[in-house]
Amino acid sequence: MKWLWSLIALLLGRGRRGAPAQVDRQRLIPEQPPSPRGENIVLALLALAALCFAAFVAVYVLDRLPDQTQLLGLALGLGFAFAAAACIVVSRLLVPVEEISEPYANEPNIAEVEEVEQLVDESGSRLTRKRLLKVAALGTGGAMGAAILAPIASLGPAIDPDALRRDGWRRGMRLVDSKGRPLSADHIEPKSFYTAFPQDVSHDELWAPLVVVRVDAERLDLPHGRDPRLWAPEGIVAYSKICTHAGCAIALYRAPLNEATSARPALVCPCHYSTFDPATGAQVLFGPAGRPLPQLPLLIDGRRELRAGGHFSNDVGPSWWGVRRGRA
Ligand code: FES
């Protein structure tokens, strides 16, 4: 506790009285020569640290460099290493080391507090460019803070949360396979499963991947308001490939050879086996998913190629925010 009292008294004392008088006081620490070399090293290390932290933010924001994770780790690690090296150099070359031991009094002693103040003041006597060093330290601290706070941006769009609810599909957008080849309605076989993407759009977009299947027209029973001519032309249906449970990719299609004795055809998520019926708007047949897969309306153009007929029927992706807002 004594050290705490001393610290509080020191801070309050400094705040009240301003800088202590330097005159008529005998030095406690012997005068030491300035160390321009030490200051230059500290300034260089602080500048390198700030540069590394700024690089971390830049790599994080760009988000498309190869080996992104390794670069982020390298930038952050080097930033902290340079900042630590700067602190070590300050302690070794710029701050005089003086050990004075004496018993503490029970109550804070003003004379002792002033002595500590004097020690602190004299500790900086080797610094000739205090203001520049302060600016460099503040700059490095700011860059470090920005690097630590930058990943908060990944928690979601704070200014426009509805961006999570929008998809990039537009009426007329062409469906292509993973190699960029247009998907033809004539090539969609029954009992088969196709993955499609919007043409010229990154496959990494959450809204981009689709599963496309052809269902038996007799089984088709889409939710109210979905006209089969737009939502299932020629029995072809397209759903978001992102599972509405926890976001895995729908990667299995159960298409029994003998439908009379087997369970009906279904899209299946391999993570926790949520099972969706493609003939009924991807209603959940089984598993933990809380809502159907979003469906995309389709058009078949003059060349028999598949194109989007508009936007998804509902939100793409895991239901967490929908559940929390009661909109699952
Ligand atoms: S992520 Fe699909 S069932 Fe869990």
mmCIF file of C-alpha atoms and ligand atoms in Angstrom:
data_model
loop_
_atom_site.group_PDB
_atom_site.id
_atom_site.type_symbol
_atom_site.label_atom_id
_atom_site.label_comp_id
_atom_site.label_asym_id
_atom_site.label_seq_id
_atom_site.Cartn_x
_atom_site.Cartn_y
_atom_site.Cartn_z
ATOM 1 C CA MET A 1 0.000 0.000 0.000
ATOM 2 C CA LYS A 2 2.839 2.398 0.739
ATOM 3 C CA TRP A 3 3.938 2.475 -2.842
ATOM 4 C CA LEU A 4 0.369 3.284 -3.855
ATOM 5 C CA TRP A 5 0.206 6.205 -1.421
ATOM 6 C CA SER A 6 3.510 7.467 -2.711
ATOM 7 C CA LEU A 7 2.370 7.224 -6.329
ATOM 8 C CA ILE A 8 -0.934 9.028 -5.633
ATOM 9 C CA ALA A 9 0.831 11.710 -3.648
ATOM 10 C CA LEU A 10 3.390 12.074 -6.425
ATOM 11 C CA LEU A 11 0.738 12.443 -9.133
ATOM 12 C CA LEU A 12 -1.379 14.853 -7.076
ATOM 13 C CA GLY A 13 1.664 16.787 -6.068
ATOM 14 C CA ARG A 14 2.872 17.126 -9.678
ATOM 15 C CA GLY A 15 -0.591 18.166 -10.829
ATOM 16 C CA ARG A 16 -0.929 20.854 -8.151
ATOM 17 C CA ARG A 17 2.434 22.401 -8.146
ATOM 18 C CA GLY A 18 3.518 22.026 -11.749
ATOM 19 C CA ALA A 19 7.183 21.391 -12.423
ATOM 20 C CA PRO A 20 9.249 21.392 -9.280
ATOM 21 C CA ALA A 21 11.827 24.094 -8.946
ATOM 22 C CA GLN A 22 15.156 23.051 -10.295
ATOM 23 C CA VAL A 23 17.151 25.710 -8.548
ATOM 24 C CA ASP A 24 18.772 25.374 -5.164
ATOM 25 C CA ARG A 25 18.456 21.651 -5.217
ATOM 26 C CA GLN A 26 21.282 19.256 -4.917
ATOM 27 C CA ARG A 27 21.180 16.555 -7.573
ATOM 28 C CA LEU A 28 20.328 13.070 -6.358
ATOM 29 C CA ILE A 29 21.565 11.425 -9.533
ATOM 30 C CA PRO A 30 24.948 12.456 -10.838
ATOM 31 C CA GLU A 31 24.813 14.470 -14.059
ATOM 32 C CA GLN A 32 25.239 12.208 -17.048
ATOM 33 C CA PRO A 33 26.052 13.107 -20.619
ATOM 34 C CA PRO A 34 23.263 13.025 -23.238
ATOM 35 C CA SER A 35 23.128 9.985 -25.485
ATOM 36 C CA PRO A 36 22.209 11.086 -29.021
ATOM 37 C CA ARG A 37 23.069 7.603 -30.274
ATOM 38 C CA GLY A 38 20.599 6.024 -27.831
ATOM 39 C CA GLU A 39 17.911 8.508 -28.842
ATOM 40 C CA ASN A 40 18.473 7.795 -32.531
ATOM 41 C CA ILE A 41 18.177 4.058 -31.925
ATOM 42 C CA VAL A 42 14.940 4.540 -29.949
ATOM 43 C CA LEU A 43 13.478 6.809 -32.634
ATOM 44 C CA ALA A 44 14.387 4.288 -35.354
ATOM 45 C CA LEU A 45 12.887 1.374 -33.390
ATOM 46 C CA LEU A 46 9.687 3.305 -32.658
ATOM 47 C CA ALA A 47 9.390 4.246 -36.341
ATOM 48 C CA LEU A 48 9.853 0.599 -37.374
ATOM 49 C CA ALA A 49 7.268 -0.525 -34.803
ATOM 50 C CA ALA A 50 4.764 2.066 -36.060
ATOM 51 C CA LEU A 51 5.457 0.950 -39.641
ATOM 52 C CA CYS A 52 4.786 -2.708 -38.748
ATOM 53 C CA PHE A 53 1.534 -1.878 -36.945
ATOM 54 C CA ALA A 54 0.418 0.249 -39.913
ATOM 55 C CA ALA A 55 1.324 -2.650 -42.237
ATOM 56 C CA PHE A 56 -0.844 -4.969 -40.121
ATOM 57 C CA VAL A 57 -3.830 -2.646 -40.564
ATOM 58 C CA ALA A 58 -3.154 -2.327 -44.321
ATOM 59 C CA VAL A 59 -2.870 -6.110 -44.843
ATOM 60 C CA TYR A 60 -6.003 -6.667 -42.755
ATOM 61 C CA VAL A 61 -8.012 -4.102 -44.712
ATOM 62 C CA LEU A 62 -6.765 -5.273 -48.145
ATOM 63 C CA ASP A 63 -7.778 -8.833 -47.256
ATOM 64 C CA ARG A 64 -6.686 -10.355 -50.537
ATOM 65 C CA LEU A 65 -2.948 -10.908 -50.299
ATOM 66 C CA PRO A 66 -1.531 -14.403 -50.603
ATOM 67 C CA ASP A 67 -0.379 -15.809 -47.234
ATOM 68 C CA GLN A 68 -2.499 -13.197 -45.494
ATOM 69 C CA THR A 69 -2.451 -14.921 -42.092
ATOM 70 C CA GLN A 70 1.327 -15.264 -42.074
ATOM 71 C CA LEU A 71 1.764 -11.618 -43.100
ATOM 72 C CA LEU A 72 -0.568 -10.469 -40.327
ATOM 73 C CA GLY A 73 1.346 -12.506 -37.752
ATOM 74 C CA LEU A 74 4.682 -11.235 -39.038
ATOM 75 C CA ALA A 75 3.612 -7.574 -38.991
ATOM 76 C CA LEU A 76 2.136 -7.787 -35.490
ATOM 77 C CA GLY A 77 5.050 -9.820 -34.097
ATOM 78 C CA LEU A 78 7.684 -7.476 -35.545
ATOM 79 C CA GLY A 79 5.717 -4.445 -34.326
ATOM 80 C CA PHE A 80 5.726 -5.678 -30.734
ATOM 81 C CA ALA A 81 9.369 -6.790 -31.025
ATOM 82 C CA PHE A 82 10.503 -3.323 -32.205
ATOM 83 C CA ALA A 83 8.406 -1.599 -29.507
ATOM 84 C CA ALA A 84 9.909 -3.885 -26.841
ATOM 85 C CA ALA A 85 13.422 -3.262 -28.187
ATOM 86 C CA ALA A 86 12.787 0.514 -27.984
ATOM 87 C CA CYS A 87 11.774 0.148 -24.306
ATOM 88 C CA ILE A 88 14.892 -1.894 -23.595
ATOM 89 C CA VAL A 89 17.154 0.687 -25.251
ATOM 90 C CA VAL A 90 15.467 3.486 -23.265
ATOM 91 C CA SER A 91 16.071 1.636 -20.007
ATOM 92 C CA ARG A 92 19.677 0.775 -20.879
ATOM 93 C CA LEU A 93 20.962 3.914 -22.598
ATOM 94 C CA LEU A 94 18.703 6.810 -21.692
ATOM 95 C CA VAL A 95 17.549 6.315 -18.117
ATOM 96 C CA PRO A 96 20.193 6.410 -15.400
ATOM 97 C CA VAL A 97 20.004 3.468 -13.020
ATOM 98 C CA GLU A 98 20.312 4.490 -9.406
ATOM 99 C CA GLU A 99 19.433 2.271 -6.480
ATOM 100 C CA ILE A 100 18.533 4.039 -3.264
ATOM 101 C CA SER A 101 17.090 1.953 -0.476
ATOM 102 C CA GLU A 102 15.667 3.221 2.776
ATOM 103 C CA PRO A 103 12.766 2.168 4.991
ATOM 104 C CA TYR A 104 9.350 3.633 4.216
ATOM 105 C CA ALA A 105 7.640 5.725 6.849
ATOM 106 C CA ASN A 106 4.161 4.687 7.912
ATOM 107 C CA GLU A 107 2.559 7.839 6.544
ATOM 108 C CA PRO A 108 3.389 9.463 3.214
ATOM 109 C CA ASN A 109 6.230 11.880 3.746
ATOM 110 C CA ILE A 110 6.146 15.039 1.630
ATOM 111 C CA ALA A 111 9.914 15.314 1.586
ATOM 112 C CA GLU A 112 10.227 11.768 0.288
ATOM 113 C CA VAL A 113 7.582 12.372 -2.317
ATOM 114 C CA GLU A 114 9.454 15.420 -3.545
ATOM 115 C CA GLU A 115 12.595 13.354 -3.627
ATOM 116 C CA VAL A 116 10.894 10.816 -5.862
ATOM 117 C CA GLU A 117 9.696 13.667 -8.078
ATOM 118 C CA GLN A 118 13.223 14.936 -8.311
ATOM 119 C CA LEU A 119 14.489 11.473 -9.208
ATOM 120 C CA VAL A 120 11.915 11.221 -11.984
ATOM 121 C CA ASP A 121 12.890 14.630 -13.331
ATOM 122 C CA GLU A 122 16.567 13.893 -13.231
ATOM 123 C CA SER A 123 16.048 10.531 -14.891
ATOM 124 C CA GLY A 124 15.171 12.384 -18.051
ATOM 125 C CA SER A 125 18.218 14.616 -17.962
ATOM 126 C CA ARG A 126 19.999 12.545 -20.636
ATOM 127 C CA LEU A 127 17.233 13.159 -23.139
ATOM 128 C CA THR A 128 17.891 16.097 -25.448
ATOM 129 C CA ARG A 129 14.916 15.560 -27.786
ATOM 130 C CA LYS A 130 12.148 14.811 -25.315
ATOM 131 C CA ARG A 131 9.375 16.261 -27.458
ATOM 132 C CA LEU A 132 10.398 14.266 -30.537
ATOM 133 C CA LEU A 133 10.618 11.078 -28.486
ATOM 134 C CA LYS A 134 7.177 11.757 -26.979
ATOM 135 C CA VAL A 135 5.674 12.273 -30.444
ATOM 136 C CA ALA A 136 7.339 9.069 -31.689
ATOM 137 C CA ALA A 137 6.072 7.103 -28.677
ATOM 138 C CA LEU A 138 2.548 8.497 -29.112
ATOM 139 C CA GLY A 139 2.617 7.670 -32.833
ATOM 140 C CA THR A 140 3.725 4.112 -32.139
ATOM 141 C CA GLY A 141 1.073 3.745 -29.428
ATOM 142 C CA GLY A 142 -1.576 5.025 -31.829
ATOM 143 C CA ALA A 143 -0.503 2.617 -34.578
ATOM 144 C CA MET A 144 -0.460 -0.251 -32.052
ATOM 145 C CA GLY A 145 -3.978 0.677 -30.910
ATOM 146 C CA ALA A 146 -5.185 0.761 -34.523
ATOM 147 C CA ALA A 147 -3.641 -2.681 -35.168
ATOM 148 C CA ILE A 148 -5.313 -4.121 -32.062
ATOM 149 C CA LEU A 149 -8.683 -2.562 -32.880
ATOM 150 C CA ALA A 150 -8.694 -3.273 -36.644
ATOM 151 C CA PRO A 151 -10.063 -6.851 -36.309
ATOM 152 C CA ILE A 152 -13.185 -5.414 -34.642
ATOM 153 C CA ALA A 153 -14.281 -4.534 -38.184
ATOM 154 C CA SER A 154 -14.746 -8.266 -38.798
ATOM 155 C CA LEU A 155 -17.549 -8.451 -36.256
ATOM 156 C CA GLY A 156 -19.871 -7.057 -38.908
ATOM 157 C CA PRO A 157 -20.886 -3.790 -40.529
ATOM 158 C CA ALA A 158 -21.569 -1.367 -37.669
ATOM 159 C CA ILE A 159 -22.838 1.497 -39.826
ATOM 160 C CA ASP A 160 -24.952 -0.567 -42.202
ATOM 161 C CA PRO A 161 -25.961 -3.857 -40.517
ATOM 162 C CA ASP A 162 -28.535 -4.458 -43.253
ATOM 163 C CA ALA A 163 -25.611 -5.223 -45.586
ATOM 164 C CA LEU A 164 -25.741 -8.697 -43.998
ATOM 165 C CA ARG A 165 -29.236 -9.105 -45.377
ATOM 166 C CA ARG A 166 -28.523 -8.083 -48.982
ATOM 167 C CA ASP A 167 -27.388 -10.464 -51.698
ATOM 168 C CA GLY A 168 -25.597 -9.555 -54.912
ATOM 169 C CA TRP A 169 -27.806 -11.513 -57.294
ATOM 170 C CA ARG A 170 -29.520 -9.416 -59.976
ATOM 171 C CA ARG A 171 -32.128 -10.391 -62.539
ATOM 172 C CA GLY A 172 -30.335 -11.626 -65.652
ATOM 173 C CA MET A 173 -27.055 -12.572 -63.931
ATOM 174 C CA ARG A 174 -25.677 -15.714 -65.571
ATOM 175 C CA LEU A 175 -25.107 -18.911 -63.534
ATOM 176 C CA VAL A 176 -21.714 -20.518 -64.178
ATOM 177 C CA ASP A 177 -19.918 -23.561 -62.803
ATOM 178 C CA SER A 178 -16.708 -23.447 -60.734
ATOM 179 C CA LYS A 179 -14.671 -23.057 -63.948
ATOM 180 C CA GLY A 180 -16.768 -20.148 -65.186
ATOM 181 C CA ARG A 181 -18.699 -22.135 -67.829
ATOM 182 C CA PRO A 182 -22.387 -21.152 -68.247
ATOM 183 C CA LEU A 183 -24.873 -23.631 -66.828
ATOM 184 C CA SER A 184 -27.314 -24.887 -69.445
ATOM 185 C CA ALA A 185 -30.832 -25.996 -68.522
ATOM 186 C CA ASP A 186 -30.390 -28.932 -70.891
ATOM 187 C CA HIS A 187 -27.458 -30.245 -68.836
ATOM 188 C CA ILE A 188 -29.275 -30.323 -65.493
ATOM 189 C CA GLU A 189 -30.018 -34.023 -65.022
ATOM 190 C CA PRO A 190 -32.540 -35.403 -62.530
ATOM 191 C CA LYS A 191 -30.933 -37.080 -59.480
ATOM 192 C CA SER A 192 -27.801 -34.945 -59.957
ATOM 193 C CA PHE A 193 -26.482 -32.015 -58.006
ATOM 194 C CA TYR A 194 -24.745 -28.924 -59.442
ATOM 195 C CA THR A 195 -22.856 -26.081 -57.788
ATOM 196 C CA ALA A 196 -23.195 -22.704 -59.475
ATOM 197 C CA PHE A 197 -21.897 -19.165 -58.995
ATOM 198 C CA PRO A 198 -22.720 -15.749 -60.432
ATOM 199 C CA GLN A 199 -20.535 -14.972 -63.450
ATOM 200 C CA ASP A 200 -17.502 -12.738 -62.749
ATOM 201 C CA VAL A 201 -18.080 -12.593 -58.977
ATOM 202 C CA SER A 202 -15.714 -13.918 -56.305
ATOM 203 C CA HIS A 203 -16.717 -17.373 -55.129
ATOM 204 C CA ASP A 204 -15.895 -16.256 -51.577
ATOM 205 C CA GLU A 205 -18.950 -13.996 -51.309
ATOM 206 C CA LEU A 206 -21.369 -15.554 -48.819
ATOM 207 C CA TRP A 207 -24.316 -15.067 -51.156
ATOM 208 C CA ALA A 208 -22.570 -16.398 -54.277
ATOM 209 C CA PRO A 209 -22.679 -20.240 -54.241
ATOM 210 C CA LEU A 210 -25.819 -22.113 -55.243
ATOM 211 C CA VAL A 211 -26.951 -25.686 -55.426
ATOM 212 C CA VAL A 212 -29.008 -26.446 -58.520
ATOM 213 C CA VAL A 213 -31.131 -29.581 -58.960
ATOM 214 C CA ARG A 214 -33.976 -30.719 -61.183
ATOM 215 C CA VAL A 215 -36.979 -31.966 -59.218
ATOM 216 C CA ASP A 216 -39.917 -34.072 -60.259
ATOM 217 C CA ALA A 217 -42.692 -31.717 -61.435
ATOM 218 C CA GLU A 218 -45.282 -33.865 -59.634
ATOM 219 C CA ARG A 219 -43.559 -33.399 -56.323
ATOM 220 C CA LEU A 220 -43.134 -29.649 -56.703
ATOM 221 C CA ASP A 221 -44.931 -27.843 -53.905
ATOM 222 C CA LEU A 222 -43.303 -24.447 -53.441
ATOM 223 C CA PRO A 223 -44.353 -22.039 -50.659
ATOM 224 C CA HIS A 224 -47.281 -19.749 -51.341
ATOM 225 C CA GLY A 225 -46.410 -16.886 -53.693
ATOM 226 C CA ARG A 226 -43.583 -18.611 -55.544
ATOM 227 C CA ASP A 227 -44.778 -19.114 -59.077
ATOM 228 C CA PRO A 228 -43.126 -22.300 -60.409
ATOM 229 C CA ARG A 229 -42.587 -20.611 -63.810
ATOM 230 C CA LEU A 230 -40.118 -18.228 -62.108
ATOM 231 C CA TRP A 231 -38.950 -20.243 -59.120
ATOM 232 C CA ALA A 232 -38.708 -23.669 -60.782
ATOM 233 C CA PRO A 233 -38.691 -23.345 -64.607
ATOM 234 C CA GLU A 234 -38.798 -26.847 -66.118
ATOM 235 C CA GLY A 235 -38.468 -28.210 -62.554
ATOM 236 C CA ILE A 236 -35.011 -26.647 -62.039
ATOM 237 C CA VAL A 237 -34.564 -25.076 -58.609
ATOM 238 C CA ALA A 238 -31.626 -23.139 -57.135
ATOM 239 C CA TYR A 239 -30.908 -22.628 -53.442
ATOM 240 C CA SER A 240 -28.144 -20.982 -51.438
ATOM 241 C CA LYS A 241 -25.359 -23.494 -50.827
ATOM 242 C CA ILE A 242 -24.750 -22.053 -47.343
ATOM 243 C CA CYS A 243 -26.462 -24.101 -44.639
ATOM 244 C CA THR A 244 -28.878 -22.095 -42.502
ATOM 245 C CA HIS A 245 -27.701 -23.908 -39.371
ATOM 246 C CA ALA A 246 -24.054 -22.906 -38.996
ATOM 247 C CA GLY A 247 -22.905 -21.997 -42.484
ATOM 248 C CA CYS A 248 -21.343 -25.197 -43.855
ATOM 249 C CA ALA A 249 -21.629 -25.897 -47.574
ATOM 250 C CA ILE A 250 -24.527 -28.097 -48.670
ATOM 251 C CA ALA A 251 -22.515 -30.819 -50.347
ATOM 252 C CA LEU A 252 -24.718 -33.929 -50.526
ATOM 253 C CA TYR A 253 -27.787 -34.814 -52.559
ATOM 254 C CA ARG A 254 -29.863 -37.773 -51.498
ATOM 255 C CA ALA A 255 -31.413 -39.086 -54.706
ATOM 256 C CA PRO A 256 -32.801 -42.604 -54.118
ATOM 257 C CA LEU A 257 -32.932 -44.993 -57.062
ATOM 258 C CA ASN A 258 -36.212 -46.497 -55.904
ATOM 259 C CA GLU A 259 -38.322 -43.628 -54.632
ATOM 260 C CA ALA A 260 -41.272 -45.900 -53.811
ATOM 261 C CA THR A 261 -39.376 -47.526 -50.958
ATOM 262 C CA SER A 262 -36.920 -44.804 -49.969
ATOM 263 C CA ALA A 263 -36.944 -41.390 -48.387
ATOM 264 C CA ARG A 264 -37.634 -38.525 -50.791
ATOM 265 C CA PRO A 265 -34.795 -36.669 -52.578
ATOM 266 C CA ALA A 266 -33.124 -34.118 -50.332
ATOM 267 C CA LEU A 267 -30.230 -31.706 -50.046
ATOM 268 C CA VAL A 268 -28.056 -32.634 -47.059
ATOM 269 C CA CYS A 269 -25.497 -30.647 -45.098
ATOM 270 C CA PRO A 270 -22.565 -32.902 -44.133
ATOM 271 C CA CYS A 271 -21.750 -31.005 -40.921
ATOM 272 C CA HIS A 272 -24.769 -31.867 -38.749
ATOM 273 C CA TYR A 273 -27.011 -33.528 -41.344
ATOM 274 C CA SER A 274 -29.627 -30.848 -41.728
ATOM 275 C CA THR A 275 -31.793 -32.135 -44.581
ATOM 276 C CA PHE A 276 -33.787 -29.888 -46.924
ATOM 277 C CA ASP A 277 -36.524 -30.798 -49.404
ATOM 278 C CA PRO A 278 -35.774 -29.099 -52.762
ATOM 279 C CA ALA A 279 -39.313 -29.697 -54.016
ATOM 280 C CA THR A 280 -40.957 -27.649 -51.255
ATOM 281 C CA GLY A 281 -38.728 -24.555 -51.123
ATOM 282 C CA ALA A 282 -35.986 -26.396 -49.154
ATOM 283 C CA GLN A 283 -38.147 -26.873 -46.051
ATOM 284 C CA VAL A 284 -36.207 -28.573 -43.245
ATOM 285 C CA LEU A 285 -36.930 -32.320 -43.125
ATOM 286 C CA PHE A 286 -34.394 -33.196 -40.455
ATOM 287 C CA GLY A 287 -31.548 -31.749 -38.404
ATOM 288 C CA PRO A 288 -30.734 -28.622 -36.458
ATOM 289 C CA ALA A 289 -31.279 -25.991 -39.181
ATOM 290 C CA GLY A 290 -33.989 -23.590 -38.057
ATOM 291 C CA ARG A 291 -35.239 -22.412 -41.453
ATOM 292 C CA PRO A 292 -35.284 -23.378 -45.146
ATOM 293 C CA LEU A 293 -32.461 -22.617 -47.541
ATOM 294 C CA PRO A 294 -33.007 -19.313 -49.378
ATOM 295 C CA GLN A 295 -34.294 -19.933 -52.906
ATOM 296 C CA LEU A 296 -33.214 -18.003 -56.014
ATOM 297 C CA PRO A 297 -35.718 -17.436 -58.857
ATOM 298 C CA LEU A 298 -34.438 -18.586 -62.261
ATOM 299 C CA LEU A 299 -34.785 -17.682 -65.934
ATOM 300 C CA ILE A 300 -33.854 -19.769 -68.972
ATOM 301 C CA ASP A 301 -32.596 -17.467 -71.729
ATOM 302 C CA GLY A 302 -32.788 -17.944 -75.503
ATOM 303 C CA ARG A 303 -29.606 -20.030 -75.486
ATOM 304 C CA ARG A 304 -31.089 -22.294 -72.770
ATOM 305 C CA GLU A 305 -28.619 -20.922 -70.223
ATOM 306 C CA LEU A 306 -29.667 -20.371 -66.611
ATOM 307 C CA ARG A 307 -29.867 -16.841 -65.267
ATOM 308 C CA ALA A 308 -31.003 -15.358 -61.970
ATOM 309 C CA GLY A 309 -34.595 -14.121 -61.935
ATOM 310 C CA GLY A 310 -34.063 -11.767 -58.975
ATOM 311 C CA HIS A 311 -32.963 -11.955 -55.337
ATOM 312 C CA PHE A 312 -33.058 -14.747 -52.781
ATOM 313 C CA SER A 313 -36.352 -15.489 -51.030
ATOM 314 C CA ASN A 314 -34.810 -14.794 -47.596
ATOM 315 C CA ASP A 315 -31.509 -14.137 -45.780
ATOM 316 C CA VAL A 316 -28.432 -16.151 -46.712
ATOM 317 C CA GLY A 317 -26.288 -17.877 -44.109
ATOM 318 C CA PRO A 318 -26.462 -19.033 -40.500
ATOM 319 C CA SER A 319 -29.476 -17.843 -38.590
ATOM 320 C CA TRP A 320 -27.776 -16.320 -35.598
ATOM 321 C CA TRP A 321 -28.745 -12.715 -36.141
ATOM 322 C CA GLY A 322 -32.167 -13.713 -37.456
ATOM 323 C CA VAL A 323 -32.838 -15.863 -34.429
ATOM 324 C CA ARG A 324 -31.750 -13.094 -32.076
ATOM 325 C CA ARG A 325 -33.984 -10.576 -33.796
ATOM 326 C CA GLY A 326 -36.847 -13.076 -34.030
ATOM 327 C CA ARG A 327 -36.671 -13.113 -37.823
ATOM 328 C CA ALA A 328 -35.404 -16.633 -38.389
HETATM 329 S S1 FES B 1 -23.972 -26.455 -40.518
HETATM 330 FE FE1 FES B 1 -25.333 -27.562 -41.699
HETATM 331 S S2 FES B 1 -26.274 -28.863 -40.322
HETATM 332 FE FE2 FES B 1 -24.969 -27.701 -39.099
#
